[in-house]
Amino acid sequence: MKIARITTTPLFVPYKSPFYWAHGQIDGAEVLLVEVETDTGVTGYGECIAAPNGRAIKALVDDAAALMIGRDPYHGRVLMREAYTTLFRAQAVCSAPRFGGQILAGLEMALWDVLGKSVDRPVHALLGGAAHSEIEYFGFAMGKTPQAVASEAKAFVAQGFTTIYIKAGFGASRDLATVRAVREAIGPDPKLRIDPNESWSQLEAKQMIARLSPYDLEFIEQPTPAESIAALAQVRSTSSVAIAADQSVFTPEEAYDVLRQNAADLIVIGPHECGGLARMTDIARVAQLGGVNICIHGVYETGITACAAHMAAAACPNLDDGNQHMLKFLEWDIVKSPDLMPEAGRMPLLIGPGLGFTLDTENVARAAELFNERLSNGVKS
Ligand SMILES: [Mg+2]
């Protein structure tokens, strides 16, 4: 089997309502659909995150894809390494392991879809086998006011979700009001984790941890800037609340450093920042060797990534019971089946071949049109 053709299409799938986080507002998922066709008639799909610029990402991914034509898709690790080193002149001046991994992850994802479909097995079977029969997701409560966040959190708990996740980093008084309102609304039992997305200094983190202590947080995710693992370690060394690393870990080497510096109680990883599914399971294994669990990270993504992350996570024994799921934000999806919305916080193992989904081609066309419309309206430079 050889790779015959690779096509990429920038897409925009709108959100139902704005996504608020510490660094602004997001209106939808901008992704690059990657379609890998083989000379045996198998087609695999993946998606790259299109940030910071969909056209620029398309140009880079198309260059990487061109290197793969005529090659064996079963050589995924070698192909991805070659694509990265060639594209970025790595080991010279343009080495960019984080960015390189992120923009090429969709290609790697599509190769896994090809492999699974070619042997009629789900991708978790090719990654060592599923260690879980279902995966638990957290209720991602969001809203414009603390009361709105609290009422969504309460609704998640009523549906059966046992972990609630909320964004923080909106200023100390707002963060405290939100955590207080959510804990009051959900009661003492559900786990509650918060994510300031790198927006606290070490001093602020220490102050906030002290002020948040009455609310029994499960952990605080990436309180300090990602670039300094030492800062995360220093916060954790005096923290009464557990600390998770998210943006501090994109590569297996960074995971190793986080463990070596005792900087986190849990590591948050997704297929995009890890540079694909093989490296996502590599990082999970590094974490496992350090006695640390991982949970799935979500970004601005469609059902393609939800399936890919679910497949890879199923093969990770040290998977946490609160994982991120982003599809509730989408107005509509480009995946037609299966149903990917967790029920009572749980989603069964995906059993379809490859990444386990069927694409909705009409919605792909609609999302491509929306991307182009936004471009012509100057939404993206
Ligand atoms: Mg996070």
Tab-separated table of C-alpha atoms and ligand atoms in Angstrom:
chain	number	residue	atom	x	y	z
A	1	MET	CA	0.000	0.000	0.000
A	2	LYS	CA	1.314	3.436	-0.969
A	3	ILE	CA	0.096	6.962	-0.330
A	4	ALA	CA	-1.336	8.187	-3.639
A	5	ARG	CA	-2.755	11.605	-2.808
A	6	ILE	CA	-3.121	13.996	0.123
A	7	THR	CA	-5.674	16.816	0.055
A	8	THR	CA	-6.046	19.572	2.645
A	9	THR	CA	-9.062	21.870	3.126
A	10	PRO	CA	-9.335	24.725	5.654
A	11	LEU	CA	-12.659	24.683	7.520
A	12	PHE	CA	-14.520	26.818	10.015
A	13	VAL	CA	-17.208	25.252	12.216
A	14	PRO	CA	-19.048	27.884	14.306
A	15	TYR	CA	-19.662	27.644	18.028
A	16	LYS	CA	-23.199	27.834	19.442
A	17	SER	CA	-22.127	30.642	21.752
A	18	PRO	CA	-18.827	32.429	22.398
A	19	PHE	CA	-16.094	30.515	24.218
A	20	TYR	CA	-14.664	32.597	27.073
A	21	TRP	CA	-11.224	31.940	28.464
A	22	ALA	CA	-8.429	33.853	30.209
A	23	HIS	CA	-7.105	35.270	26.930
A	24	GLY	CA	-10.259	36.328	25.136
A	25	GLN	CA	-13.165	34.899	23.195
A	26	ILE	CA	-13.372	32.280	20.429
A	27	ASP	CA	-16.226	31.943	17.932
A	28	GLY	CA	-15.594	28.537	16.366
A	29	ALA	CA	-13.214	25.764	15.424
A	30	GLU	CA	-10.848	26.622	12.575
A	31	VAL	CA	-9.212	23.411	11.359
A	32	LEU	CA	-7.489	21.951	8.329
A	33	LEU	CA	-9.084	18.738	7.068
A	34	VAL	CA	-6.452	16.246	5.851
A	35	GLU	CA	-7.473	13.472	3.465
A	36	VAL	CA	-4.954	10.718	2.683
A	37	GLU	CA	-5.797	8.384	-0.222
A	38	THR	CA	-3.881	5.199	-0.943
A	39	ASP	CA	-3.328	3.225	-4.144
A	40	THR	CA	-5.492	0.463	-2.630
A	41	GLY	CA	-8.542	2.721	-2.384
A	42	VAL	CA	-8.403	3.413	1.371
A	43	THR	CA	-9.066	6.997	2.468
A	44	GLY	CA	-8.088	8.267	5.918
A	45	TYR	CA	-9.027	11.574	7.523
A	46	GLY	CA	-7.386	13.763	10.125
A	47	GLU	CA	-7.465	17.418	11.125
A	48	CYS	CA	-4.854	19.997	12.064
A	49	ILE	CA	-5.555	23.007	14.213
A	50	ALA	CA	-5.497	25.921	11.773
A	51	ALA	CA	-4.093	28.490	14.223
A	52	PRO	CA	-2.477	30.935	13.884
A	53	ASN	CA	-3.466	31.246	10.209
A	54	GLY	CA	-5.353	28.645	8.179
A	55	ARG	CA	-3.725	29.538	4.864
A	56	ALA	CA	-0.227	29.431	6.339
A	57	ILE	CA	-0.889	26.082	8.017
A	58	LYS	CA	-2.272	24.704	4.745
A	59	ALA	CA	0.903	25.741	2.893
A	60	LEU	CA	3.130	24.023	5.475
A	61	VAL	CA	1.035	20.856	5.689
A	62	ASP	CA	0.876	20.639	1.870
A	63	ASP	CA	4.696	20.765	1.730
A	64	ALA	CA	4.926	17.982	4.327
A	65	ALA	CA	2.249	15.960	2.505
A	66	ALA	CA	4.166	16.177	-0.783
A	67	LEU	CA	7.055	14.293	0.838
A	68	MET	CA	4.735	11.377	1.637
A	69	ILE	CA	3.433	10.600	-1.847
A	70	GLY	CA	4.490	7.110	-2.959
A	71	ARG	CA	5.489	6.140	0.599
A	72	ASP	CA	4.139	3.363	2.831
A	73	PRO	CA	1.614	4.700	5.388
A	74	TYR	CA	2.702	1.945	7.796
A	75	HIS	CA	5.947	3.908	8.276
A	76	GLY	CA	4.167	6.683	10.178
A	77	ARG	CA	6.851	7.531	12.717
A	78	VAL	CA	9.571	7.744	10.050
A	79	LEU	CA	7.348	9.787	7.734
A	80	MET	CA	6.424	12.256	10.451
A	81	ARG	CA	10.047	12.644	11.526
A	82	GLU	CA	11.110	13.271	7.933
A	83	ALA	CA	8.273	15.743	7.393
A	84	TYR	CA	9.251	17.690	10.493
A	85	THR	CA	13.008	17.738	9.883
A	86	THR	CA	12.627	18.643	6.208
A	87	LEU	CA	9.976	21.310	6.693
A	88	PHE	CA	11.640	23.026	9.618
A	89	ARG	CA	15.269	22.422	8.659
A	90	ALA	CA	15.361	20.980	12.173
A	91	GLN	CA	18.792	20.534	13.712
A	92	ALA	CA	19.573	23.878	12.135
A	93	VAL	CA	18.004	27.284	12.658
A	94	CYS	CA	14.274	26.580	12.401
A	95	SER	CA	13.859	23.835	14.962
A	96	ALA	CA	10.313	24.193	16.334
A	97	PRO	CA	9.281	20.906	17.938
A	98	ARG	CA	6.111	22.271	19.546
A	99	PHE	CA	4.771	24.125	16.519
A	100	GLY	CA	5.990	21.432	14.129
A	101	GLY	CA	4.222	18.727	16.101
A	102	GLN	CA	1.022	20.701	16.348
A	103	ILE	CA	0.664	21.621	12.697
A	104	LEU	CA	1.547	18.129	11.437
A	105	ALA	CA	-0.637	16.207	13.908
A	106	GLY	CA	-3.552	15.996	11.464
A	107	LEU	CA	-1.386	14.221	8.884
A	108	GLU	CA	-0.341	11.636	11.454
A	109	MET	CA	-3.989	11.241	12.524
A	110	ALA	CA	-5.032	10.564	8.926
A	111	LEU	CA	-2.283	7.940	8.560
A	112	TRP	CA	-3.705	6.103	11.597
A	113	ASP	CA	-7.172	6.260	10.036
A	114	VAL	CA	-5.722	4.668	6.870
A	115	LEU	CA	-3.991	1.911	8.840
A	116	GLY	CA	-7.060	1.039	10.895
A	117	LYS	CA	-9.334	1.013	7.856
A	118	SER	CA	-6.869	-1.102	5.865
A	119	VAL	CA	-7.038	-3.888	8.478
A	120	ASP	CA	-10.637	-3.176	9.590
A	121	ARG	CA	-9.638	-2.512	13.197
A	122	PRO	CA	-10.049	0.555	15.462
A	123	VAL	CA	-6.880	2.555	16.048
A	124	HIS	CA	-6.706	1.660	19.768
A	125	ALA	CA	-6.150	-1.961	18.685
A	126	LEU	CA	-3.055	-0.807	16.751
A	127	LEU	CA	-1.773	1.254	19.695
A	128	GLY	CA	-1.430	-1.738	21.971
A	129	GLY	CA	-5.080	-2.443	22.682
A	130	ALA	CA	-7.810	-0.709	24.668
A	131	ALA	CA	-7.247	-0.546	28.425
A	132	HIS	CA	-10.745	0.885	29.055
A	133	SER	CA	-14.270	-0.077	28.047
A	134	GLU	CA	-15.458	3.529	28.290
A	135	ILE	CA	-13.947	6.964	28.840
A	136	GLU	CA	-15.246	9.509	31.328
A	137	TYR	CA	-15.453	13.190	30.421
A	138	PHE	CA	-15.853	16.215	32.647
A	139	GLY	CA	-18.656	18.726	32.469
A	140	PHE	CA	-17.107	21.871	30.980
A	141	ALA	CA	-19.183	24.638	32.550
A	142	MET	CA	-18.978	28.060	30.929
A	143	GLY	CA	-20.910	31.310	31.058
A	144	LYS	CA	-20.686	35.067	31.079
A	145	THR	CA	-21.308	35.400	34.832
A	146	PRO	CA	-20.424	33.266	37.881
A	147	GLN	CA	-24.119	32.393	38.236
A	148	ALA	CA	-24.318	31.254	34.603
A	149	VAL	CA	-21.257	29.028	35.066
A	150	ALA	CA	-22.740	27.654	38.300
A	151	SER	CA	-26.082	26.850	36.749
A	152	GLU	CA	-24.409	24.978	33.859
A	153	ALA	CA	-22.220	23.092	36.334
A	154	LYS	CA	-25.309	22.094	38.297
A	155	ALA	CA	-26.989	20.837	35.118
A	156	PHE	CA	-23.927	18.668	34.311
A	157	VAL	CA	-24.032	17.113	37.783
A	158	ALA	CA	-27.767	16.449	37.382
A	159	GLN	CA	-26.944	14.612	34.121
A	160	GLY	CA	-24.471	12.359	35.943
A	161	PHE	CA	-21.117	14.084	35.378
A	162	THR	CA	-18.862	13.557	38.404
A	163	THR	CA	-16.136	16.094	37.510
A	164	ILE	CA	-16.681	19.767	36.703
A	165	TYR	CA	-14.075	21.901	34.933
A	166	ILE	CA	-14.186	25.683	34.717
A	167	LYS	CA	-11.969	28.351	33.258
A	168	ALA	CA	-10.274	30.890	35.546
A	169	GLY	CA	-7.805	33.730	35.033
A	170	PHE	CA	-10.491	36.438	34.795
A	171	GLY	CA	-9.187	38.369	37.824
A	172	ALA	CA	-9.062	37.284	41.465
A	173	SER	CA	-12.495	38.511	42.544
A	174	ARG	CA	-14.261	37.050	39.506
A	175	ASP	CA	-12.430	33.721	39.848
A	176	LEU	CA	-13.284	33.495	43.556
A	177	ALA	CA	-16.931	34.387	42.909
A	178	THR	CA	-17.186	31.729	40.185
A	179	VAL	CA	-15.569	28.965	42.229
A	180	ARG	CA	-17.761	29.850	45.232
A	181	ALA	CA	-20.952	29.880	43.122
A	182	VAL	CA	-20.090	26.601	41.388
A	183	ARG	CA	-19.211	24.774	44.613
A	184	GLU	CA	-22.451	26.005	46.201
A	185	ALA	CA	-24.439	24.877	43.169
A	186	ILE	CA	-22.929	21.393	42.811
A	187	GLY	CA	-22.530	20.515	46.495
A	188	PRO	CA	-19.536	18.881	48.168
A	189	ASP	CA	-19.225	15.624	46.210
A	190	PRO	CA	-18.404	16.376	42.544
A	191	LYS	CA	-14.763	17.014	41.756
A	192	LEU	CA	-14.080	20.608	40.725
A	193	ARG	CA	-11.005	21.638	38.774
A	194	ILE	CA	-10.086	25.087	37.478
A	195	ASP	CA	-7.856	26.237	34.620
A	196	PRO	CA	-6.340	29.737	34.692
A	197	ASN	CA	-4.501	28.968	31.420
A	198	GLU	CA	-1.062	30.265	32.511
A	199	SER	CA	-2.411	33.615	33.672
A	200	TRP	CA	-1.068	33.712	37.255
A	201	SER	CA	2.400	34.672	38.416
A	202	GLN	CA	3.922	32.514	41.151
A	203	LEU	CA	2.848	35.089	43.748
A	204	GLU	CA	-0.708	35.248	42.434
A	205	ALA	CA	-0.870	31.470	42.323
A	206	LYS	CA	0.132	31.227	45.981
A	207	GLN	CA	-2.389	33.908	46.968
A	208	MET	CA	-5.186	32.316	44.943
A	209	ILE	CA	-4.500	28.823	46.236
A	210	ALA	CA	-4.828	30.118	49.822
A	211	ARG	CA	-8.073	31.956	49.018
A	212	LEU	CA	-9.533	28.981	47.113
A	213	SER	CA	-8.762	26.437	49.816
A	214	PRO	CA	-12.330	26.354	51.285
A	215	TYR	CA	-13.727	25.062	47.970
A	216	ASP	CA	-12.020	21.663	47.808
A	217	LEU	CA	-10.544	21.893	44.314
A	218	GLU	CA	-9.410	18.642	42.688
A	219	PHE	CA	-6.545	20.473	40.999
A	220	ILE	CA	-5.511	23.706	39.346
A	221	GLU	CA	-4.436	23.297	35.733
A	222	GLN	CA	-1.414	25.202	34.439
A	223	PRO	CA	-1.659	28.190	36.790
A	224	THR	CA	1.656	29.737	35.678
A	225	PRO	CA	3.237	30.419	32.247
A	226	ALA	CA	4.023	27.271	30.256
A	227	GLU	CA	7.630	28.144	29.487
A	228	SER	CA	8.813	27.659	33.074
A	229	ILE	CA	8.509	24.155	34.461
A	230	ALA	CA	10.488	25.474	37.462
A	231	ALA	CA	7.697	27.958	38.260
A	232	LEU	CA	5.111	25.197	38.158
A	233	ALA	CA	7.313	23.075	40.435
A	234	GLN	CA	7.764	25.926	42.895
A	235	VAL	CA	4.015	26.584	43.048
A	236	ARG	CA	3.339	22.890	43.543
A	237	SER	CA	5.969	22.568	46.280
A	238	THR	CA	3.933	24.760	48.647
A	239	SER	CA	0.439	24.175	47.253
A	240	SER	CA	-2.313	22.567	49.314
A	241	VAL	CA	-4.134	21.893	46.023
A	242	ALA	CA	-2.867	19.464	43.373
A	243	ILE	CA	-1.344	21.019	40.240
A	244	ALA	CA	-1.718	19.803	36.633
A	245	ALA	CA	0.610	20.605	33.736
A	246	ASP	CA	-1.085	21.393	30.426
A	247	GLN	CA	0.709	23.833	28.118
A	248	SER	CA	4.051	22.959	29.777
A	249	VAL	CA	3.956	19.584	28.044
A	250	PHE	CA	3.948	19.197	24.268
A	251	THR	CA	6.831	16.745	23.858
A	252	PRO	CA	7.942	13.554	25.637
A	253	GLU	CA	11.077	15.417	26.756
A	254	GLU	CA	8.938	18.091	28.430
A	255	ALA	CA	6.883	15.377	30.154
A	256	TYR	CA	10.107	13.883	31.455
A	257	ASP	CA	11.234	17.290	32.748
A	258	VAL	CA	7.906	17.882	34.499
A	259	LEU	CA	8.243	14.540	36.254
A	260	ARG	CA	11.905	15.049	37.079
A	261	GLN	CA	11.126	18.417	38.676
A	262	ASN	CA	8.042	17.086	40.527
A	263	ALA	CA	6.079	19.865	38.845
A	264	ALA	CA	2.669	18.215	38.381
A	265	ASP	CA	0.215	15.728	39.844
A	266	LEU	CA	-1.363	15.120	36.434
A	267	ILE	CA	-0.408	15.860	32.814
A	268	VAL	CA	-2.989	17.092	30.294
A	269	ILE	CA	-2.281	15.982	26.701
A	270	GLY	CA	-4.064	16.010	23.365
A	271	PRO	CA	-3.211	14.781	19.886
A	272	HIS	CA	-2.452	18.261	18.556
A	273	GLU	CA	0.112	19.503	21.039
A	274	CYS	CA	1.725	16.059	21.197
A	275	GLY	CA	2.157	15.975	17.410
A	276	GLY	CA	-0.096	12.966	16.857
A	277	LEU	CA	-1.401	9.796	18.441
A	278	ALA	CA	1.863	7.836	18.652
A	279	ARG	CA	3.525	10.627	20.596
A	280	MET	CA	0.430	11.137	22.744
A	281	THR	CA	0.748	7.531	23.905
A	282	ASP	CA	4.533	8.007	24.295
A	283	ILE	CA	3.909	10.891	26.692
A	284	ALA	CA	1.263	8.903	28.559
A	285	ARG	CA	3.816	6.130	29.011
A	286	VAL	CA	6.477	8.544	30.290
A	287	ALA	CA	3.902	9.875	32.779
A	288	GLN	CA	2.943	6.352	33.780
A	289	LEU	CA	6.569	5.521	34.564
A	290	GLY	CA	6.565	8.522	36.910
A	291	GLY	CA	3.347	7.403	38.583
A	292	VAL	CA	1.315	10.232	37.059
A	293	ASN	CA	-2.003	10.026	35.213
A	294	ILE	CA	-2.880	11.883	32.039
A	295	CYS	CA	-6.159	13.343	30.842
A	296	ILE	CA	-7.289	14.313	27.361
A	297	HIS	CA	-6.860	17.954	26.398
A	298	GLY	CA	-9.264	19.609	23.979
A	299	VAL	CA	-8.682	22.536	21.665
A	300	TYR	CA	-10.722	24.158	18.875
A	301	GLU	CA	-11.598	20.931	17.143
A	302	THR	CA	-14.316	18.842	15.512
A	303	GLY	CA	-15.483	15.275	16.017
A	304	ILE	CA	-12.413	14.067	14.082
A	305	THR	CA	-10.136	15.069	16.945
A	306	ALA	CA	-12.664	13.848	19.529
A	307	CYS	CA	-12.465	10.378	17.910
A	308	ALA	CA	-8.680	10.473	17.555
A	309	ALA	CA	-8.150	11.500	21.188
A	310	HIS	CA	-10.661	8.907	22.373
A	311	MET	CA	-8.873	6.173	20.386
A	312	ALA	CA	-5.409	7.084	21.719
A	313	ALA	CA	-6.613	7.596	25.299
A	314	ALA	CA	-8.344	4.207	25.248
A	315	ALA	CA	-4.888	2.658	24.846
A	316	CYS	CA	-3.430	4.557	27.852
A	317	PRO	CA	-3.823	2.627	31.142
A	318	ASN	CA	-3.056	5.729	33.245
A	319	LEU	CA	-6.003	7.742	31.910
A	320	ASP	CA	-7.785	9.998	34.415
A	321	ASP	CA	-11.576	9.883	34.837
A	322	GLY	CA	-12.080	13.552	33.901
A	323	ASN	CA	-11.287	14.233	30.243
A	324	GLN	CA	-11.927	17.238	28.035
A	325	HIS	CA	-14.547	17.110	25.315
A	326	MET	CA	-15.150	20.094	23.038
A	327	LEU	CA	-18.092	19.090	20.858
A	328	LYS	CA	-20.742	20.697	23.042
A	329	PHE	CA	-19.494	24.046	21.774
A	330	LEU	CA	-20.047	23.265	18.064
A	331	GLU	CA	-23.207	24.460	16.350
A	332	TRP	CA	-22.869	21.377	14.100
A	333	ASP	CA	-20.158	18.831	13.402
A	334	ILE	CA	-18.405	17.439	10.317
A	335	VAL	CA	-18.642	13.914	11.765
A	336	LYS	CA	-21.911	12.211	10.820
A	337	SER	CA	-21.638	9.121	13.022
A	338	PRO	CA	-21.291	7.745	15.641
A	339	ASP	CA	-22.915	9.965	18.258
A	340	LEU	CA	-19.964	11.496	20.096
A	341	MET	CA	-21.733	13.249	22.974
A	342	PRO	CA	-20.933	11.694	26.351
A	343	GLU	CA	-23.957	10.413	28.212
A	344	ALA	CA	-23.857	10.985	31.985
A	345	GLY	CA	-20.209	11.915	31.436
A	346	ARG	CA	-19.295	8.661	29.705
A	347	MET	CA	-18.611	7.542	26.156
A	348	PRO	CA	-18.144	3.889	25.212
A	349	LEU	CA	-15.130	2.600	23.368
A	350	LEU	CA	-15.250	3.447	19.657
A	351	ILE	CA	-15.258	0.234	17.665
A	352	GLY	CA	-15.407	1.364	14.021
A	353	PRO	CA	-12.348	0.862	11.790
A	354	GLY	CA	-9.607	3.487	11.777
A	355	LEU	CA	-10.570	6.516	13.842
A	356	GLY	CA	-14.093	5.120	13.963
A	357	PHE	CA	-16.184	7.845	12.317
A	358	THR	CA	-18.033	8.647	9.110
A	359	LEU	CA	-17.577	12.133	7.711
A	360	ASP	CA	-20.542	14.404	6.942
A	361	THR	CA	-19.518	15.601	3.487
A	362	GLU	CA	-22.294	18.210	3.279
A	363	ASN	CA	-21.128	19.821	6.501
A	364	VAL	CA	-17.510	19.688	5.288
A	365	ALA	CA	-18.567	21.726	2.230
A	366	ARG	CA	-20.484	24.140	4.472
A	367	ALA	CA	-17.465	24.548	6.784
A	368	ALA	CA	-15.148	25.167	3.803
A	369	GLU	CA	-17.513	27.868	2.537
A	370	LEU	CA	-17.585	29.490	5.971
A	371	PHE	CA	-13.785	29.537	6.125
A	372	ASN	CA	-13.646	31.274	2.738
A	373	GLU	CA	-16.415	33.713	3.691
A	374	ARG	CA	-14.542	34.714	6.826
A	375	LEU	CA	-11.397	35.139	4.759
A	376	SER	CA	-13.105	37.412	2.240
A	377	ASN	CA	-14.671	39.376	5.103
A	378	GLY	CA	-11.186	39.949	6.513
A	379	VAL	CA	-11.831	37.996	9.729
A	380	LYS	CA	-8.491	36.274	9.192
A	381	SER	CA	-5.515	38.124	7.808
B	1	MG	MG	-5.877	23.658	30.056
